Amino acid sequence: MEPMLVSFLGGDRGQWSVDRMLTVIGAGLQPVQRVAILEGSDGVHVASHTTWVLRGVTSHDRYVAAEERTALAAHRAPLGRPSATAAALIPIRKKSVWWELPQDERRAIFEERSHHIARSLTYLPQIARRLHHGRDLLEPFDFLTWFEFAPRDMAAFDELVGILRSTEEWTYVEREVDIRLTRAS
Amino acid sequence: MEPMLVSFLGGDRGQWSVDRMLTVIGAGLQPVQRVAILEGSDGVHVASHTTWVLRGVTSHDRYVAAEERTALAAHRAPLGRPSATAAALIPIRKKSVWWELPQDERRAIFEERSHHIARSLTYLPQIARRLHHGRDLLEPFDFLTWFEFAPRDMAAFDELVGILRSTEEWTYVEREVDIRLTRAS
């Protein structure tokens, strides 16, 4: 699994039509009508119709342990399913104090105390998910998570997001925007 | 600790004069006479006198646990000590199979079985060290480690490098170059 650079271009073009943008905490993002997703490290030529570009890298797992990996693999769904016409893009930045924690304390908050993986598992494979890391790229957001699901699973997705926002882990989030989209093409 | 982009420019200019370049495993790097170090995210204007540029980001700890953090902090020395006129730049790329391991298995190989932190601790604070992450930047090397020490501690540094190359962790290295330098200015 080589890292892959993915760029999310907000503007008035792209495959995904924006239904709503909610600023959950911290500074928001300028409203856009469409989001285009570019995969691969080819130079992104930001055109006049692009309002913002968020970049992240698909990369190796940072907290997942061996048995969790197995459980996730058994339930994971791919992106691009024809039925999955609804999507969410959730950019998140965590507080400095999170990144200053040693690895074992971050892991304990993430899973042993917030059950990030265990609670998410229940919602797979209905919700497909891809995580992009932006922190080492000096991006404004540490994580860009892209979710795809069928419109009928939107309530379940809202429930999952609500659960994750009620955890101890989430108290370390300083900026979050929740963008909901529908496949336009 | 915000991430900071650091660029190592190999060529015929820079504060550090190259004494030797050893290809430990995998492809080498073109020989250069000098290395310049640029800190910060300002654009690196690669001039005609630059043969290669290696980039990495100082970032949060990936494996260090709480009590190891305390021990490291008690022994760590800063870069830039006047007596530390010798240096080493060791770019490393690990095999895909390493990155495909779950976090707990990478940690077990790194510390419980290879004692990367515990064995390195003995050599602090004589050896100052800064780690730069390049993998999420899609750089050719996953890590660029920069070491500074007094010339009298070179034998100790060679011993440390030899120990780390004899570990299980090191069997996951697919490319490594060992560049030794002397402060030129």
mmCIF file of C-alpha atoms in Angstrom, chain A residues 1-5 40-41 57-67 69 93 96 99-106 133-138, chain B residues 1-5 40-41 57-67 69 93 96 99-106 133-138:
data_model
loop_
_atom_site.group_PDB
_atom_site.id
_atom_site.type_symbol
_atom_site.label_atom_id
_atom_site.label_comp_id
_atom_site.label_asym_id
_atom_site.label_seq_id
_atom_site.Cartn_x
_atom_site.Cartn_y
_atom_site.Cartn_z
ATOM 1 C CA MET A 1 0.000 0.000 0.000
ATOM 2 C CA GLU A 2 1.983 2.951 -1.276
ATOM 3 C CA PRO A 3 0.818 6.328 0.026
ATOM 4 C CA MET A 4 -1.379 8.178 -2.488
ATOM 5 C CA LEU A 5 -1.936 11.926 -2.543
ATOM 6 C CA GLY A 40 -2.460 10.658 -7.509
ATOM 7 C CA SER A 41 0.485 12.963 -7.168
ATOM 8 C CA VAL A 57 -2.356 11.077 1.828
ATOM 9 C CA THR A 58 -3.785 7.596 2.165
ATOM 10 C CA SER A 59 -1.224 6.006 4.419
ATOM 11 C CA HIS A 60 -0.529 3.159 6.833
ATOM 12 C CA ASP A 61 -2.675 2.593 9.934
ATOM 13 C CA ARG A 62 -1.592 4.567 12.973
ATOM 14 C CA TYR A 63 -3.542 2.871 15.802
ATOM 15 C CA VAL A 64 -5.112 -0.309 14.441
ATOM 16 C CA ALA A 65 -3.913 -3.491 16.171
ATOM 17 C CA ALA A 66 -3.661 -6.891 14.515
ATOM 18 C CA GLU A 67 -7.037 -8.311 15.526
ATOM 19 C CA ARG A 69 -7.204 -5.116 11.326
ATOM 20 C CA ARG A 93 -7.745 19.179 12.981
ATOM 21 C CA SER A 96 -1.547 20.434 19.717
ATOM 22 C CA TRP A 99 -0.029 15.430 19.073
ATOM 23 C CA GLU A 100 2.195 15.991 22.096
ATOM 24 C CA LEU A 101 0.837 12.861 23.787
ATOM 25 C CA PRO A 102 2.983 9.731 23.532
ATOM 26 C CA GLN A 103 1.726 6.979 21.238
ATOM 27 C CA ASP A 104 0.412 4.717 24.011
ATOM 28 C CA GLU A 105 -1.698 7.511 25.515
ATOM 29 C CA ARG A 106 -3.138 8.475 22.121
ATOM 30 C CA HIS A 133 -3.555 12.241 6.449
ATOM 31 C CA GLY A 134 -2.685 15.918 6.022
ATOM 32 C CA ARG A 135 -0.617 16.810 9.087
ATOM 33 C CA ASP A 136 2.829 15.948 7.686
ATOM 34 C CA LEU A 137 1.859 17.885 4.542
ATOM 35 C CA LEU A 138 1.443 20.998 6.714
ATOM 36 C CA MET B 1 5.230 20.985 18.345
ATOM 37 C CA GLU B 2 3.980 21.993 14.912
ATOM 38 C CA PRO B 3 5.418 19.911 12.067
ATOM 39 C CA MET B 4 8.302 21.625 10.286
ATOM 40 C CA LEU B 5 9.461 20.885 6.756
ATOM 41 C CA GLY B 40 10.697 25.838 7.247
ATOM 42 C CA SER B 41 8.163 25.534 4.516
ATOM 43 C CA VAL B 57 8.898 16.749 8.354
ATOM 44 C CA THR B 58 9.672 16.873 12.056
ATOM 45 C CA SER B 59 6.509 15.393 13.494
ATOM 46 C CA HIS B 60 4.946 13.727 16.510
ATOM 47 C CA ASP B 61 6.356 10.510 17.975
ATOM 48 C CA ARG B 62 5.048 7.332 16.356
ATOM 49 C CA TYR B 63 6.159 4.631 18.817
ATOM 50 C CA VAL B 64 7.435 6.305 21.977
ATOM 51 C CA ALA B 65 5.444 5.449 25.115
ATOM 52 C CA ALA B 66 4.974 7.745 28.093
ATOM 53 C CA GLU B 67 7.832 6.514 30.264
ATOM 54 C CA ARG B 69 9.278 9.929 26.506
ATOM 55 C CA ARG B 93 13.269 3.536 3.334
ATOM 56 C CA SER B 96 6.177 -2.255 2.073
ATOM 57 C CA TRP B 99 4.068 -0.442 6.534
ATOM 58 C CA GLU B 100 1.427 -3.111 6.068
ATOM 59 C CA LEU B 101 1.953 -4.367 9.627
ATOM 60 C CA PRO B 102 -0.577 -3.178 12.208
ATOM 61 C CA GLN B 103 0.636 -0.606 14.732
ATOM 62 C CA ASP B 104 1.043 -3.070 17.612
ATOM 63 C CA GLU B 105 3.253 -5.389 15.551
ATOM 64 C CA ARG B 106 5.436 -2.511 14.338
ATOM 65 C CA HIS B 133 9.355 11.861 8.209
ATOM 66 C CA GLY B 134 9.169 11.696 4.420
ATOM 67 C CA ARG B 135 6.728 8.883 3.668
ATOM 68 C CA ASP B 136 3.525 10.947 3.629
ATOM 69 C CA LEU B 137 5.357 13.457 1.430
ATOM 70 C CA LEU B 138 5.837 10.694 -1.160
#
